[in-house]
mmCIF file of C-alpha atoms and ligand atoms in Angstrom:
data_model
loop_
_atom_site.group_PDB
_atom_site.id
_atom_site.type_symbol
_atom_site.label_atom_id
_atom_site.label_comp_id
_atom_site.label_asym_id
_atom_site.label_seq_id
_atom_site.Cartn_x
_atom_site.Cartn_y
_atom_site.Cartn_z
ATOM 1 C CA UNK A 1 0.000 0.000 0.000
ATOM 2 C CA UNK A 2 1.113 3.584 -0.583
ATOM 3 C CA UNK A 3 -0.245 6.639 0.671
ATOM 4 C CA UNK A 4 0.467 10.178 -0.015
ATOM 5 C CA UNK A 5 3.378 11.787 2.121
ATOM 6 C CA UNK A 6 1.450 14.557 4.473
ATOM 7 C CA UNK A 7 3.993 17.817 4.731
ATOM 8 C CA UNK A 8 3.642 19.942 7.616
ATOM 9 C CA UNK A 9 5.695 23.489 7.231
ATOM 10 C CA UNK A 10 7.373 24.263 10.673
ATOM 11 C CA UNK A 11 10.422 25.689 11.996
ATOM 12 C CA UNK A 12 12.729 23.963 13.987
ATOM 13 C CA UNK A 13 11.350 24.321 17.276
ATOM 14 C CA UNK A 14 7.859 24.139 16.097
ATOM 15 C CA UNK A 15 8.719 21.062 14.490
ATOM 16 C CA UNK A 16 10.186 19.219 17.039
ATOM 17 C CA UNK A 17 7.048 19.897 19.403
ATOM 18 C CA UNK A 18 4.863 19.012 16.386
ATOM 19 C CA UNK A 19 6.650 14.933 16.145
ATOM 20 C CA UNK A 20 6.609 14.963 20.113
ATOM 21 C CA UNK A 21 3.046 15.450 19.812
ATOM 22 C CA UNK A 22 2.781 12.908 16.864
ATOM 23 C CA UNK A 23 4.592 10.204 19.071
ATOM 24 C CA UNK A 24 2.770 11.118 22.434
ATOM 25 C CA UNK A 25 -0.334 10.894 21.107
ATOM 26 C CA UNK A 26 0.732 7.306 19.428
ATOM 27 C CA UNK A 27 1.694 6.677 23.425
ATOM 28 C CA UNK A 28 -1.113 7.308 24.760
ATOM 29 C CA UNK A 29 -3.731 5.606 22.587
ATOM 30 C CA UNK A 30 -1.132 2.202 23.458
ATOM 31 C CA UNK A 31 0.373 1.900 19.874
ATOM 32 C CA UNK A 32 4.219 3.567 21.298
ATOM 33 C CA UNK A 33 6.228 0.563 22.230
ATOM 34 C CA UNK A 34 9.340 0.734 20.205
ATOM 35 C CA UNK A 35 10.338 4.479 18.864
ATOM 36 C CA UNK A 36 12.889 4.631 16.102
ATOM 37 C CA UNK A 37 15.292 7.134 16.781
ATOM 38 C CA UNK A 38 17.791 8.944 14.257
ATOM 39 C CA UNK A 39 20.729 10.978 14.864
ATOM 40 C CA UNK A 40 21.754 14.156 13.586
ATOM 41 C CA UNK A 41 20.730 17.715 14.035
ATOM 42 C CA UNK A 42 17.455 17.148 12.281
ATOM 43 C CA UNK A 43 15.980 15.136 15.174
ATOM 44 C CA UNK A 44 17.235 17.216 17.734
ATOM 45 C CA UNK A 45 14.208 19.068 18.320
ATOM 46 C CA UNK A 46 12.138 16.506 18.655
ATOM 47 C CA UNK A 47 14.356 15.235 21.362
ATOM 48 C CA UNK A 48 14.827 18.369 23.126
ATOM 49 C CA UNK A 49 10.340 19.046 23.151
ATOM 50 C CA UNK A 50 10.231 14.999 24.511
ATOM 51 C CA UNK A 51 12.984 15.769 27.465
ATOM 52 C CA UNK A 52 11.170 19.315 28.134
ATOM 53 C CA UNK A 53 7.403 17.205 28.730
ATOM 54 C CA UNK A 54 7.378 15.894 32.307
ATOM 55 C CA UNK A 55 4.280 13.497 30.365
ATOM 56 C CA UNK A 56 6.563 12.476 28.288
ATOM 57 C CA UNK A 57 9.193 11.151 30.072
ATOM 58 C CA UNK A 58 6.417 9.344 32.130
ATOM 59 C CA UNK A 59 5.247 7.582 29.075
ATOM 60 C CA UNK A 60 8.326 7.128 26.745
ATOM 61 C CA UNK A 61 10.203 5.184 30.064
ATOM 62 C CA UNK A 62 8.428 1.982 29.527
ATOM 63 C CA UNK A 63 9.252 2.358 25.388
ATOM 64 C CA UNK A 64 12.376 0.302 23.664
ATOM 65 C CA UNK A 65 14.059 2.872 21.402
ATOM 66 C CA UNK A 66 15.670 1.285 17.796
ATOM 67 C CA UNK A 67 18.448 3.513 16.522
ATOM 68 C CA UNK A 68 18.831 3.478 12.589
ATOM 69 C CA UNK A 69 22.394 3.141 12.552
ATOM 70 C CA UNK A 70 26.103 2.908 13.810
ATOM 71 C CA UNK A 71 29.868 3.534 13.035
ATOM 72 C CA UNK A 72 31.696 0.650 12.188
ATOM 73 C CA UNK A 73 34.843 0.827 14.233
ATOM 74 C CA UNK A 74 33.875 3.405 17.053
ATOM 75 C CA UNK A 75 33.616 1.758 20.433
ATOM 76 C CA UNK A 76 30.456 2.040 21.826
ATOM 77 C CA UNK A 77 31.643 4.467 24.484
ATOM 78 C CA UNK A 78 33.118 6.730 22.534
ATOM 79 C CA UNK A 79 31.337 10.010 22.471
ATOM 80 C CA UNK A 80 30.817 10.308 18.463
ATOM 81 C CA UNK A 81 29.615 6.505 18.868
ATOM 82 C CA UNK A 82 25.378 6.670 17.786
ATOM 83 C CA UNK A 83 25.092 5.031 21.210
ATOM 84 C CA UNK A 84 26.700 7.782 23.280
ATOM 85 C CA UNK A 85 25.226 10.159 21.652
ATOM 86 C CA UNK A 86 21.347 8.880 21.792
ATOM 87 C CA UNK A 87 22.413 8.598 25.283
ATOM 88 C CA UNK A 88 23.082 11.880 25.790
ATOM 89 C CA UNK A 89 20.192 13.030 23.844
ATOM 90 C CA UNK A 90 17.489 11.102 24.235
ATOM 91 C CA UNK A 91 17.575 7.754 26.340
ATOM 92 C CA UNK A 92 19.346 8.945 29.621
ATOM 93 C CA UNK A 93 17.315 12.433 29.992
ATOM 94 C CA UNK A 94 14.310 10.138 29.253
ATOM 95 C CA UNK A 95 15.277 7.839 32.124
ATOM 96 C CA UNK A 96 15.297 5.022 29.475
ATOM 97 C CA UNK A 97 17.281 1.884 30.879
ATOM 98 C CA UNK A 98 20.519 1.199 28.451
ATOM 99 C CA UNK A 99 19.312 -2.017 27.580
ATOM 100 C CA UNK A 100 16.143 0.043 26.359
ATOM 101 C CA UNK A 101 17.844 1.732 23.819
ATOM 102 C CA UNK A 102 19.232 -0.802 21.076
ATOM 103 C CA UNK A 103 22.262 -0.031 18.895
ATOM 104 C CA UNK A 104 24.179 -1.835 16.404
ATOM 105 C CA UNK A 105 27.332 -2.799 17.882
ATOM 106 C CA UNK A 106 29.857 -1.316 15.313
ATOM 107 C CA UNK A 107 32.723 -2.762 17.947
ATOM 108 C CA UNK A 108 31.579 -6.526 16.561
ATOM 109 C CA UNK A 109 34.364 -8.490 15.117
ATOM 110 C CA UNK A 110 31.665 -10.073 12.756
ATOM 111 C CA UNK A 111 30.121 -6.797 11.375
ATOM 112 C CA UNK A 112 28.009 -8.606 8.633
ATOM 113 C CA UNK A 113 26.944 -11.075 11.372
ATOM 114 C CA UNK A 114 26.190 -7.832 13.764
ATOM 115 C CA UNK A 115 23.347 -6.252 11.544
ATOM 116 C CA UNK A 116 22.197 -9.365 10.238
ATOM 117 C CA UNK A 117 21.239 -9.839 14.429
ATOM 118 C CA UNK A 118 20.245 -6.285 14.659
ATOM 119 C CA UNK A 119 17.492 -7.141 11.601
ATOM 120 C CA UNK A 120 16.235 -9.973 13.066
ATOM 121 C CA UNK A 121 15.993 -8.448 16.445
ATOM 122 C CA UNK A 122 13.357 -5.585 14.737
ATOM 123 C CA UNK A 123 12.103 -7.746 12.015
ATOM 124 C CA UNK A 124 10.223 -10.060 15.264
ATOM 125 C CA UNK A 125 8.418 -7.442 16.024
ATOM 126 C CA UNK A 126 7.560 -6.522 12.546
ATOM 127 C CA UNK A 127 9.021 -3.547 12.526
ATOM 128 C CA UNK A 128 9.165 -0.343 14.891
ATOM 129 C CA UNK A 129 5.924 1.617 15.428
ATOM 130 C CA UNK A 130 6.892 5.103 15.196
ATOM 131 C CA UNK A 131 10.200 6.166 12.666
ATOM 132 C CA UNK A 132 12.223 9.093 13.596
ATOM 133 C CA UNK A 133 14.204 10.284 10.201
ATOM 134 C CA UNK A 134 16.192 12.325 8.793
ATOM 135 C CA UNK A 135 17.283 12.813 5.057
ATOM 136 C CA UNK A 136 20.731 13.133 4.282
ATOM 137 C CA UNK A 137 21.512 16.417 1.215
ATOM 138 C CA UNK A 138 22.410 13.605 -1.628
ATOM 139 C CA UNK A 139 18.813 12.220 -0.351
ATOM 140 C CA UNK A 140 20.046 9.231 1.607
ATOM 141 C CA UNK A 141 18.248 7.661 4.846
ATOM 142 C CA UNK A 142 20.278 6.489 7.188
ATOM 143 C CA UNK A 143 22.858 5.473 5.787
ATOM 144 C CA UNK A 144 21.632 3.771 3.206
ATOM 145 C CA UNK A 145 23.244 5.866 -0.120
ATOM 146 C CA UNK A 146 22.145 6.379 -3.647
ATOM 147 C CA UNK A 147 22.274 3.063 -5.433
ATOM 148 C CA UNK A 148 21.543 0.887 -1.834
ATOM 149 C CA UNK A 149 18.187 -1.457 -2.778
ATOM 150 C CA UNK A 150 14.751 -0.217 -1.658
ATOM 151 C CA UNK A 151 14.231 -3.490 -0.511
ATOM 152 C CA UNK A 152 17.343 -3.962 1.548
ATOM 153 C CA UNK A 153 17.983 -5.061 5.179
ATOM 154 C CA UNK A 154 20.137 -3.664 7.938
ATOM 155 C CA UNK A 155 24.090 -4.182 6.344
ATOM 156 C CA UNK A 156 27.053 -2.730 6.257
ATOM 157 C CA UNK A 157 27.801 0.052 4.545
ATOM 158 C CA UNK A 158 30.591 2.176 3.047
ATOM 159 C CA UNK A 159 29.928 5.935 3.277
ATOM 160 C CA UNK A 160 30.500 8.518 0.116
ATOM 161 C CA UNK A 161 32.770 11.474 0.875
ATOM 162 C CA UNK A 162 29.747 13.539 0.804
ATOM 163 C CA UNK A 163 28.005 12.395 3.762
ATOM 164 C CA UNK A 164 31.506 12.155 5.798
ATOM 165 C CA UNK A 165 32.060 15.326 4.943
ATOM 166 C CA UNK A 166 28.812 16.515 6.228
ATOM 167 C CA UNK A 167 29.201 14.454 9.389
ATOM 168 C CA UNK A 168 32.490 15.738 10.000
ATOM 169 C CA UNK A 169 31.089 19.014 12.159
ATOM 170 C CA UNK A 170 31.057 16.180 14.804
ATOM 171 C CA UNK A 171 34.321 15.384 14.468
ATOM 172 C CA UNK A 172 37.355 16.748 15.396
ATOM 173 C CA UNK A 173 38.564 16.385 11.597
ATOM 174 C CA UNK A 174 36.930 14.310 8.642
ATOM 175 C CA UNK A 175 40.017 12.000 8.955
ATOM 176 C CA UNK A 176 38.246 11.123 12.028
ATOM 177 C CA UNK A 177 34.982 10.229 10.767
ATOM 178 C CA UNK A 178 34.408 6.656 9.925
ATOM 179 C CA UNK A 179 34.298 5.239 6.325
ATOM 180 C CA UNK A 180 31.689 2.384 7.300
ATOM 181 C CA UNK A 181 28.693 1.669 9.217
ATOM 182 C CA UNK A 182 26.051 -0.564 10.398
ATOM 183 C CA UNK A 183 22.748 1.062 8.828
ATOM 184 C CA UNK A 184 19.746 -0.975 8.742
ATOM 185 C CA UNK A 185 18.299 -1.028 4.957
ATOM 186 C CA UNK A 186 15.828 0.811 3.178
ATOM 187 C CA UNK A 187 13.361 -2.299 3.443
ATOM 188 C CA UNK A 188 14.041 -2.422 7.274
ATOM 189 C CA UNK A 189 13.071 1.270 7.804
ATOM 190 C CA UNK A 190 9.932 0.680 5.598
ATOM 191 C CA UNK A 191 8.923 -1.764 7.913
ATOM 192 C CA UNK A 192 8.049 0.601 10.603
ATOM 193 C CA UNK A 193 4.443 1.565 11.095
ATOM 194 C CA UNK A 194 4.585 5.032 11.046
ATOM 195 C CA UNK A 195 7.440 7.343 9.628
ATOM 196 C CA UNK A 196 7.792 11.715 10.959
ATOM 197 C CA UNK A 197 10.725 12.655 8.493
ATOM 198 C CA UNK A 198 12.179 16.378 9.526
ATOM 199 C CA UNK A 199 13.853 18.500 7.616
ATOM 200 C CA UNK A 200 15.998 21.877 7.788
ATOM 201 C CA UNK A 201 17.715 24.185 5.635
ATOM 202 C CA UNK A 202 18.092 25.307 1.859
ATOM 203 C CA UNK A 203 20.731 22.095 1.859
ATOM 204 C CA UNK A 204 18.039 19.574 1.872
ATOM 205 C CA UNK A 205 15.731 21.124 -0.411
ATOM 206 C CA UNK A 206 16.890 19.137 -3.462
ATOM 207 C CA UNK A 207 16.536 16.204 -1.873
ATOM 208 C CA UNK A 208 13.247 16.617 -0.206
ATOM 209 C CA UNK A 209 12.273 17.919 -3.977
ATOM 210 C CA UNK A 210 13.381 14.389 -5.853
ATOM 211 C CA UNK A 211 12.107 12.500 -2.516
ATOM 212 C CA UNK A 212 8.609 13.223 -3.031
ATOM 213 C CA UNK A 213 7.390 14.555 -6.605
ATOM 214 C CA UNK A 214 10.624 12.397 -8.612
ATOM 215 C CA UNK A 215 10.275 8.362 -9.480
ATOM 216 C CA UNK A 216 10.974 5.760 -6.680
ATOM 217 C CA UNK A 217 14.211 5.055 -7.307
ATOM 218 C CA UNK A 218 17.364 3.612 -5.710
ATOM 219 C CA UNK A 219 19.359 6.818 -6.938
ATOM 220 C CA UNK A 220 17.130 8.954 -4.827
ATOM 221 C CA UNK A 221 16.880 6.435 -1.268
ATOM 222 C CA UNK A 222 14.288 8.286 0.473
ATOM 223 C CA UNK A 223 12.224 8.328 -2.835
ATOM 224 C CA UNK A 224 11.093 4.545 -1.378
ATOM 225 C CA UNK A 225 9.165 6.819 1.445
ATOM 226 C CA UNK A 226 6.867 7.245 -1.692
ATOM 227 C CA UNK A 227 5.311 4.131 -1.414
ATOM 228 C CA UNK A 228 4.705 3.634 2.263
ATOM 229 C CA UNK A 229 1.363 3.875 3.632
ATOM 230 C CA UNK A 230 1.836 6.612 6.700
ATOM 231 C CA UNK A 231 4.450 9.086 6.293
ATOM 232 C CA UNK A 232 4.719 12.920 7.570
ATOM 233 C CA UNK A 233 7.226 15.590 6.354
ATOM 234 C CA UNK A 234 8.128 18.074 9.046
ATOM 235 C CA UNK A 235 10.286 21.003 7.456
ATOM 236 C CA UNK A 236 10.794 24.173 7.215
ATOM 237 C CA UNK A 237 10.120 26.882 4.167
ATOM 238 C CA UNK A 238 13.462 26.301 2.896
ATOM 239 C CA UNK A 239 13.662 22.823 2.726
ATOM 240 C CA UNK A 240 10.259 22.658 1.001
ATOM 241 C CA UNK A 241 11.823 25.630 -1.478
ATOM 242 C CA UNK A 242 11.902 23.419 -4.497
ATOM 243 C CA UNK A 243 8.235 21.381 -3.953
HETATM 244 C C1 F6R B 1 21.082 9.531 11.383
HETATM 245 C C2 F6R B 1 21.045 9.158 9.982
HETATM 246 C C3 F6R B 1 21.194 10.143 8.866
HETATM 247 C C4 F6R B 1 20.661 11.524 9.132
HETATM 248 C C5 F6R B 1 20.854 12.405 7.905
HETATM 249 C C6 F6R B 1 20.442 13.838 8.183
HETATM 250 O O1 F6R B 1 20.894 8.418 12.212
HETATM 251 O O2 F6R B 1 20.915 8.031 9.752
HETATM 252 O O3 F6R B 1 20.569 9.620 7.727
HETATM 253 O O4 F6R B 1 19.303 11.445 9.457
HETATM 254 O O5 F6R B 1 22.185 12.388 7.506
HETATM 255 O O6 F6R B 1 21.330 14.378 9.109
HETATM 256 P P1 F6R B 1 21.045 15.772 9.822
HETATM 257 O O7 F6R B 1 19.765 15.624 10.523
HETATM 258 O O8 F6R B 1 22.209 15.994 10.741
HETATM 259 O O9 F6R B 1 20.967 16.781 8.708
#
């Protein structure tokens, strides 16, 4: 089934409080019990309106939080690591216990064998309920980048210069940034019930442009979001520029 992607205009901070209200409500009606949680500044706000809701923290505690994606190579402890920093962000302020936030472990010796686990781990519960995302400027989701199948599973992946060098503002250099990671696919993130996608800035506007009016198409990753059932776009006037 495919329905039509719903766009909401909103600024940053509106934004955020708009998906906090999107996954409370979810909470409260009993259909929040695994969140899907994204890193990046994008999902920031949405973060920052759940820790500022006392009712939100109450209700989110109980909730199992599914990140998209790792570093291959970073220890899981180290502060770029997607671990430390949902940590910091979302799971400890929401007095989540650390076994309630799941991450790839992009330590494993047996990285292939690592996501293929991670799959199966999401895939038995058919999926999350509620999908945090971002979109990356060349249009990627997670980290899944142009060319990666619409259909595919959580794997590892090698990451283009482009998307290290935008990551590299969390870095102390883009030497530093990783050249692989544990991202589950395109088919795993279409497996959640419900998707909020947020995005920000004149940078993303292309993207957002070929992501919903272009063809479905591996070159364009989020184009996939296209032809699932319950998706909302959360951005602001300049990401929506070129619609
Ligand atoms: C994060 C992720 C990425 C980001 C995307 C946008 O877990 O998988 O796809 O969502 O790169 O990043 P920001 O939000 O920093 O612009």
């Amino acid at each position: 089934m495919s329905g039509r992607i719903e766009v909401v205009v909103a600024d940053r901070e509106q934004a955020g409080a708009e998906a906090a209200r999107r996954i409370l409500d979810r909470a409260r009606r009993g259909g929040l019990r695994r969140l899907g949680v994204a890193t990046g500044g994008s999902a920031e706000p949405v973060y920052a309106a759940l820790r500022a809701d006392a009712d939100a923290v109450a209700l989110l505690r109980e909730t199992t939080a599914y990140a998209l994606d790792e570093y291959a190579g970073l220890a899981a402890d180290h502060p770029d690591s997607y671990r430390a920093t949902l940590m910091r962000q979302y799971a400890s302020p929401m007095g989540l216990s650390p076994d309630r936030l799941r991450v790839p472990d992009g330590s494993a010796a047996d990285l292939e064998a690592e996501a293929a686990r991670y799959d199966a781990e999401i895939a038995a519960h058919g999926g999350v309920d509620l999908q945090i995302l971002g979109i990356g400027g060349n249009g990627h989701i997670a980290f899944n980048e142009p060319g990666a199948p619409l259909d595919g599973r959580t794997h590892v992946q090698m990451l283009s210069e482009s998307t290290r060098a935008d990551n590299a503002r969390f870095f102390e250099s883009q030497d530093e940034v990783p050249t692989h990671a544990i991202t589950q696919g395109i088919g795993t993130i279409m497996s959640a019930d419900e998707i909020v996608m947020l995005a920000f800035g004149a940078g993303k506007a292309a993207a957002v442009r070929d992501a919903l009016r272009g063809p479905v198409t591996p070159a364009v990753p989020a184009s996939a979001l296209q032809r699932h059932a319950r998706v909302t776009l959360i951005a602001d006037g300049d990401a929506l520029a070129l619609l």
